[in-house]
Coordinates of C-alpha atoms in Angstrom, one line a residue:
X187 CA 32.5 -7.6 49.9
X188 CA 32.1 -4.2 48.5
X189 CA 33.6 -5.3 45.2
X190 CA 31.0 -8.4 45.2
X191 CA 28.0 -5.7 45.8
X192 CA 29.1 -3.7 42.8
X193 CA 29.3 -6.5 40.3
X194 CA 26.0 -7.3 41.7
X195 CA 24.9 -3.6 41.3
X196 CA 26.5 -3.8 37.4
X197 CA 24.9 -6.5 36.6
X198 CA 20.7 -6.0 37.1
X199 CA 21.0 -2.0 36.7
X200 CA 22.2 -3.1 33.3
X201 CA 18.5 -4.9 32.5
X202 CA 16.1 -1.9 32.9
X203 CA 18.4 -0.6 30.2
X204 CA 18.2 -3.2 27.8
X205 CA 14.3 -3.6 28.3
X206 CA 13.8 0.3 27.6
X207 CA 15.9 0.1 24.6
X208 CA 14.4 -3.4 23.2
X209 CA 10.9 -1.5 24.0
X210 CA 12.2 1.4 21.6
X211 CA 13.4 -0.6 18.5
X212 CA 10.4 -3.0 18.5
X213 CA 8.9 0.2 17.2
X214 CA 8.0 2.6 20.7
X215 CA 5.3 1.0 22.6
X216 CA 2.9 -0.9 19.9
X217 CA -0.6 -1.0 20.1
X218 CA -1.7 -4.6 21.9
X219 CA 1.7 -4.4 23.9
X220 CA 1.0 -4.9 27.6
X221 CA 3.0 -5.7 30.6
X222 CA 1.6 -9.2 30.6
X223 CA 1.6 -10.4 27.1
X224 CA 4.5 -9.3 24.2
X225 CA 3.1 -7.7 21.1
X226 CA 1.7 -9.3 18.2
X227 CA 4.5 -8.8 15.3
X228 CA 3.2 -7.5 11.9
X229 CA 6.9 -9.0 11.0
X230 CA 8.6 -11.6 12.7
X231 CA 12.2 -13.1 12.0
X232 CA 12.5 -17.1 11.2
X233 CA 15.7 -18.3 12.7
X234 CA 16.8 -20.1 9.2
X235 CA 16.4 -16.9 6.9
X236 CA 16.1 -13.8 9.1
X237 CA 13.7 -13.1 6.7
X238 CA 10.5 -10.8 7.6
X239 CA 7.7 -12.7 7.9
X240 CA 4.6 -11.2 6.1
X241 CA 1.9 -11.3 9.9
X242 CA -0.5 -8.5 10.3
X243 CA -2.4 -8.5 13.4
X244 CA -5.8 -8.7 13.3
X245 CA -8.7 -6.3 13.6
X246 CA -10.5 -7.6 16.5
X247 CA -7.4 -7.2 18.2
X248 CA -6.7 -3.8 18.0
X249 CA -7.0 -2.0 21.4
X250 CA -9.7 -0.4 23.2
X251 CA -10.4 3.4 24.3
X252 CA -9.7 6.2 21.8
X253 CA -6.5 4.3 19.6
X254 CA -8.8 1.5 19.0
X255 CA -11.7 4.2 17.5
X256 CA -8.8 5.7 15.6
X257 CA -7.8 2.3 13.9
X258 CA -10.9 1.0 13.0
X259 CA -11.9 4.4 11.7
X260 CA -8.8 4.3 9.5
X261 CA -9.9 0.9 8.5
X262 CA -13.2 1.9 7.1
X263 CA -11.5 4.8 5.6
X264 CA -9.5 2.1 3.6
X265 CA -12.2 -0.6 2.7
X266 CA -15.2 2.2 2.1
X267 CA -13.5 5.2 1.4
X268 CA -15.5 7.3 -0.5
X269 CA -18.6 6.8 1.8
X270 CA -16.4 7.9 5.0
X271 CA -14.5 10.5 3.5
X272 CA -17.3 11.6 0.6
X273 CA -15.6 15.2 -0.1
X274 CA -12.5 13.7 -0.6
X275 CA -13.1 10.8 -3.3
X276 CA -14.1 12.2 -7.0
X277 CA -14.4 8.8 -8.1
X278 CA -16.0 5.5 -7.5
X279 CA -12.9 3.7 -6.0
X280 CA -11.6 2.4 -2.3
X281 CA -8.2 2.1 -1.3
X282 CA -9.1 -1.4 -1.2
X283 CA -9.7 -1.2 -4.7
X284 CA -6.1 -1.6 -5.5
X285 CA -4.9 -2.8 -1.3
X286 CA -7.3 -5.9 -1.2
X287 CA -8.4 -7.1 2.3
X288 CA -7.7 -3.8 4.1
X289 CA -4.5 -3.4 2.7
X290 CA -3.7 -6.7 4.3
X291 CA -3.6 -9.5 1.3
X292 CA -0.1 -10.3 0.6
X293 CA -1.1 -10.8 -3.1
X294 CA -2.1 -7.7 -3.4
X295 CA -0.7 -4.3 -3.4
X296 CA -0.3 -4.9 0.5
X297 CA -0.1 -1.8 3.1
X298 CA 2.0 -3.5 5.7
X299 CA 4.7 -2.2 6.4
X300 CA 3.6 1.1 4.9
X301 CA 4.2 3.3 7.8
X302 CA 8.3 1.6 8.8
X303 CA 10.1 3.2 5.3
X304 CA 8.3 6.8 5.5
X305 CA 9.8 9.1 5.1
X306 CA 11.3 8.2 2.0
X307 CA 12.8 10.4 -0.6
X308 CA 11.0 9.8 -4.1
X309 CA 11.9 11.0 -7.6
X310 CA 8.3 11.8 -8.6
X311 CA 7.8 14.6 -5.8
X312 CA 11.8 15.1 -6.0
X313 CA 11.4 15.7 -2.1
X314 CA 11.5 13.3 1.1
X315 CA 8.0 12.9 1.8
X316 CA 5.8 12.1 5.1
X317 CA 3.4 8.8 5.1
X318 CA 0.9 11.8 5.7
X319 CA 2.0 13.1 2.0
X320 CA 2.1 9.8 0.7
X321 CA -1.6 9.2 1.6
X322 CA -2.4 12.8 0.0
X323 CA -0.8 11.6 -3.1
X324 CA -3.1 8.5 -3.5
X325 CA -6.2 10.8 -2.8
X326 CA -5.2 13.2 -5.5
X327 CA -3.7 10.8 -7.6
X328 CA -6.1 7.1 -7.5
X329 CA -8.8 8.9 -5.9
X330 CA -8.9 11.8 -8.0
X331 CA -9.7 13.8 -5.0
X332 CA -8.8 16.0 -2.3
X333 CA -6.1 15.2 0.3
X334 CA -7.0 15.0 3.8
X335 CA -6.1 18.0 6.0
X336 CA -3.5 17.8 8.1
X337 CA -4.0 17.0 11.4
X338 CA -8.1 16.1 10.8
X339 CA -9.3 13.0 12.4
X340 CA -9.5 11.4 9.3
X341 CA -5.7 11.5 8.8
X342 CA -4.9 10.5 12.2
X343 CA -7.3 7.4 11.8
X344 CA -5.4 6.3 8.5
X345 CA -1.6 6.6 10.1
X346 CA -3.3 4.7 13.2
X347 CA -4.5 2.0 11.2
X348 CA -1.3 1.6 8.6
X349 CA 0.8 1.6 11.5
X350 CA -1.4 -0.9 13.3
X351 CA -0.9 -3.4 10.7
X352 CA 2.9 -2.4 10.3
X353 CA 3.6 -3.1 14.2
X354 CA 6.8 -4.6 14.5
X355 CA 8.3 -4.0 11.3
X356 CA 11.4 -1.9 11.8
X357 CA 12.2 1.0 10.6
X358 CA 13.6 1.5 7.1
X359 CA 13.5 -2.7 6.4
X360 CA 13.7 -4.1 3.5
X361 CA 10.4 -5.3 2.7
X362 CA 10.3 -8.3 0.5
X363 CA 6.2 -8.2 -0.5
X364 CA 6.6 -4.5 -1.3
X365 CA 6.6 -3.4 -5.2
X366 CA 6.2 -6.7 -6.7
X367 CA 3.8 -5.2 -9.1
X368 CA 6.4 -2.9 -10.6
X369 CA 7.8 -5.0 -14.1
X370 CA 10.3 -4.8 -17.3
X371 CA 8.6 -5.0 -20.5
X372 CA 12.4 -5.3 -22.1
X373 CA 11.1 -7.2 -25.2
X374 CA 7.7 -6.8 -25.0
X375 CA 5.8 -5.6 -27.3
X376 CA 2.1 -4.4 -25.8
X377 CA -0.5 -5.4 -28.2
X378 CA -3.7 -3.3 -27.8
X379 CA -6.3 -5.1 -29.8
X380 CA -5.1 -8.4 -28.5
X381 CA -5.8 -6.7 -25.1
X382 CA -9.5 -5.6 -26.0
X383 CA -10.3 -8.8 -27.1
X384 CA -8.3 -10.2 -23.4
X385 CA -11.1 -8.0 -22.1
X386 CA -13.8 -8.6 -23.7
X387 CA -13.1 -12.1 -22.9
X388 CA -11.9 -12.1 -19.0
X389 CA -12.6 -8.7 -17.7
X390 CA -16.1 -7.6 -18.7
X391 CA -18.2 -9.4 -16.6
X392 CA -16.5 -7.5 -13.6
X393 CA -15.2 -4.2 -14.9
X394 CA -17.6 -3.7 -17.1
X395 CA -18.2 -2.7 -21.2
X396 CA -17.5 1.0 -20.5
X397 CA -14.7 0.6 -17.9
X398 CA -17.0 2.2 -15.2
X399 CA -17.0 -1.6 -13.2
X400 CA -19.8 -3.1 -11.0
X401 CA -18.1 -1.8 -7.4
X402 CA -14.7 -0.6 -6.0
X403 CA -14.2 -4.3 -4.5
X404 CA -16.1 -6.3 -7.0
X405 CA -14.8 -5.1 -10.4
X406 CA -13.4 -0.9 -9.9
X407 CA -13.7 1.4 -12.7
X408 CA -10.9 0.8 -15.1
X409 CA -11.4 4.0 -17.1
X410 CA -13.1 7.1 -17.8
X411 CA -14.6 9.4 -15.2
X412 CA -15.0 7.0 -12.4
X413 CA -11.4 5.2 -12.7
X414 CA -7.9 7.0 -11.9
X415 CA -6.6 9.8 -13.0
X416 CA -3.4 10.2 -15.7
X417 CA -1.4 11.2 -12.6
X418 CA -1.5 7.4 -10.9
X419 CA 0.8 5.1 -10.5
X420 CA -1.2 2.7 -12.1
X421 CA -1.4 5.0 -15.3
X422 CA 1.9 3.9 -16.1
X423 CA 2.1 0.3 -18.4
X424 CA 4.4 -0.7 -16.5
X425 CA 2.5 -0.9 -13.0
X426 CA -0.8 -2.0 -14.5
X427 CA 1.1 -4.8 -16.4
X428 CA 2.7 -6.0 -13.0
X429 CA -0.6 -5.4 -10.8
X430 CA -2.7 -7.5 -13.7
X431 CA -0.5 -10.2 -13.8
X432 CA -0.4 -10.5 -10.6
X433 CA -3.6 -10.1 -9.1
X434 CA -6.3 -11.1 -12.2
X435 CA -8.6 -12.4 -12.3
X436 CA -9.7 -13.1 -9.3
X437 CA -11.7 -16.1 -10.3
X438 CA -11.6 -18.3 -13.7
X439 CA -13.1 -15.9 -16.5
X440 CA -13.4 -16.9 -19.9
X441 CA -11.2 -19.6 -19.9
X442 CA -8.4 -17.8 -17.7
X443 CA -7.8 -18.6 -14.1
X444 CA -6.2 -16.8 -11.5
X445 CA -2.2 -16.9 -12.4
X446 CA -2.8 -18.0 -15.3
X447 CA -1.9 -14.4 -17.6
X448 CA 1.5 -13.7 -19.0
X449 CA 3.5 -10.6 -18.7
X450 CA 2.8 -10.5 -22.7
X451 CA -1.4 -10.6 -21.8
X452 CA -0.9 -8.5 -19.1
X453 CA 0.9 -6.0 -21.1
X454 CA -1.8 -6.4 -24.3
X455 CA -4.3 -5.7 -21.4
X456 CA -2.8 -2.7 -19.6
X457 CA -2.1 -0.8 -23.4
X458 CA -6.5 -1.0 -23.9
X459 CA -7.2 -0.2 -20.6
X460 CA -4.7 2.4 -20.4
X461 CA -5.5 3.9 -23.8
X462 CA -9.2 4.7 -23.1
X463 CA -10.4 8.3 -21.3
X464 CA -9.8 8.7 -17.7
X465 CA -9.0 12.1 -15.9
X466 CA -6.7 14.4 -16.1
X467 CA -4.1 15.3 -13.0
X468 CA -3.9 18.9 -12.9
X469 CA -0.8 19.0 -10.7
X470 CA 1.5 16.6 -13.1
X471 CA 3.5 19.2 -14.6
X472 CA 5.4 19.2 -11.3
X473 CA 6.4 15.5 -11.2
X474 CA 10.1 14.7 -11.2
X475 CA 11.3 18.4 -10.8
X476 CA 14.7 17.1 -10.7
X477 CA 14.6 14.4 -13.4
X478 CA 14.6 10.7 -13.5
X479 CA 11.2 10.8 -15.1
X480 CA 10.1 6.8 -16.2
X481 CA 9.6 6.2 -19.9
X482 CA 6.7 5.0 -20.0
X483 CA 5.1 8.4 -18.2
X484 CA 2.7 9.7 -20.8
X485 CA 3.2 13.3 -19.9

């Protein structure tokens, strides 16, 4: 009888166990979790591939009370930046400039599942950096700004937000929709006036004649003062190539419609755009302390 009450004992003290772990993994308590209803997954495995499948949760479902304030402050951080964070923003760009639909389009440059591989060591800083750096770097960097101070409200809203639209991703996955607009020009040759002419053609009516654009959403500054500085990640040909042929143009423009450029327009593209005036990033002399540097870094 004894032995009978101790299998019995075994068995459901085992179950508390397995709900606090399975609580832990799914990524410690996300944000529309409740004891009635399991969390929306920003990832969820299909029993044929195991595969994570690209699900952010919506908006309007975020929580209430102060986390919910958080995210959708973070969320207007991302889709009007420089009017919520003014002294932070030297140019005329959003994050959703580059992260279309809040960071949430799959297409392009997509945010989710920022926050599950940070930290992440990365050649550029030659350091393991913090999603909080990694935010920094884009307001330097793309924003050609000021970072965020630590701790502020408005950094807490962005990691509230990214991590929102991340819930359920684990930690450290392998994220297939992440850097699909990094590309090999092995045997191409970027033409330049092939890509002005590409531009005067497709990209004009959006970006407009001077590069300065028509709105960070609409058509973002391309060049000169109100574009990116040298320091970005899309100053290199290599990323602009990928991120054009992927993502432009949005509609058909002068003949061209969406998916419709090759990596040998793209390229022609990214060489103009990238050899017009933008500004200088004070702080790249200390990229890639240890090495590594990518070819096709100008400085």
């Amino acid at each position: 009888m004894n032995r009978e009450k101790e299998k019995k004992k075994r068995k459901y003290g085992v179950f508390p166990m397995l709900v606090t772990a399975s609580l832990v993994f799914a990524g410690c308590g996300t944000a529309t979790t409740s004891q009635s209803e399991p969390a929306k997954n920003a990832a969820e495995q299909t029993p044929a591939t195991k595969e994570i499948a690209f699900n952010p949760p919506k908006l309007e479902d975020a929580p209430k009370g102060e986390l919910g304030e958080a995210i959708q402050l973070g969320y207007k951080m991302v889709t009007d930046t420089k009017a919520t964070v003014p002294q932070n923003v030297g140019n005329n760009l959003s994050c959703i400039s580059c992260h279309a639909d809040g960071g949430t389009n799959k297409i392009a440059s997509p945010l989710v599942g920022v926050t599950a591989v940070h930290p992440q060591y990365r050649d550029r800083e030659g350091k393991v950096i913090t999603m909080e750096d990694r935010i920094n770097e884009c307001f330097k960097r793309s924003m050609n700004g000021k970072p965020l101070e630590a701790g502020s409200k408005e950094m807490t809203a962005m990691i509230a937000y990214l991590t929102y639209i991340s819930e359920g991703i684990p930690t450290g996955a392998d994220i297939p929709w992440r850097g699909k607009s990094k590309v090999s020009l092995e045997g191409i040759t970027p033409d330049k006036a092939n890509g002005e002419k590409l531009y005067k053609q497709s990209c004009l009516a959006c970006h407009g004649a001077d590069g300065s654009g028509t709105g960070p959403a609409s058509g973002p500054a391309v060049w000169g003062e109100h574009s990116f500085n040298d320091g970005a990640g899309l100053a290199r040909i290599s990323q602009m190539t990928g991120y054009i042929q992927k993502n432009m143009p949005k509609a058909e423009m002068g003949g061209v419609k969406p998916g419709e450029l090759s990596k040998q327009q793209a390229a022609d593209l990214a060489a103009y755009l990238l050899a017009q005036e933008r500004p200088e990033f004070t702080g790249k002399k200390n990229d890639w302390p240890k090495g590594n540097k990518p070819k096709d870094v100008k400085y």
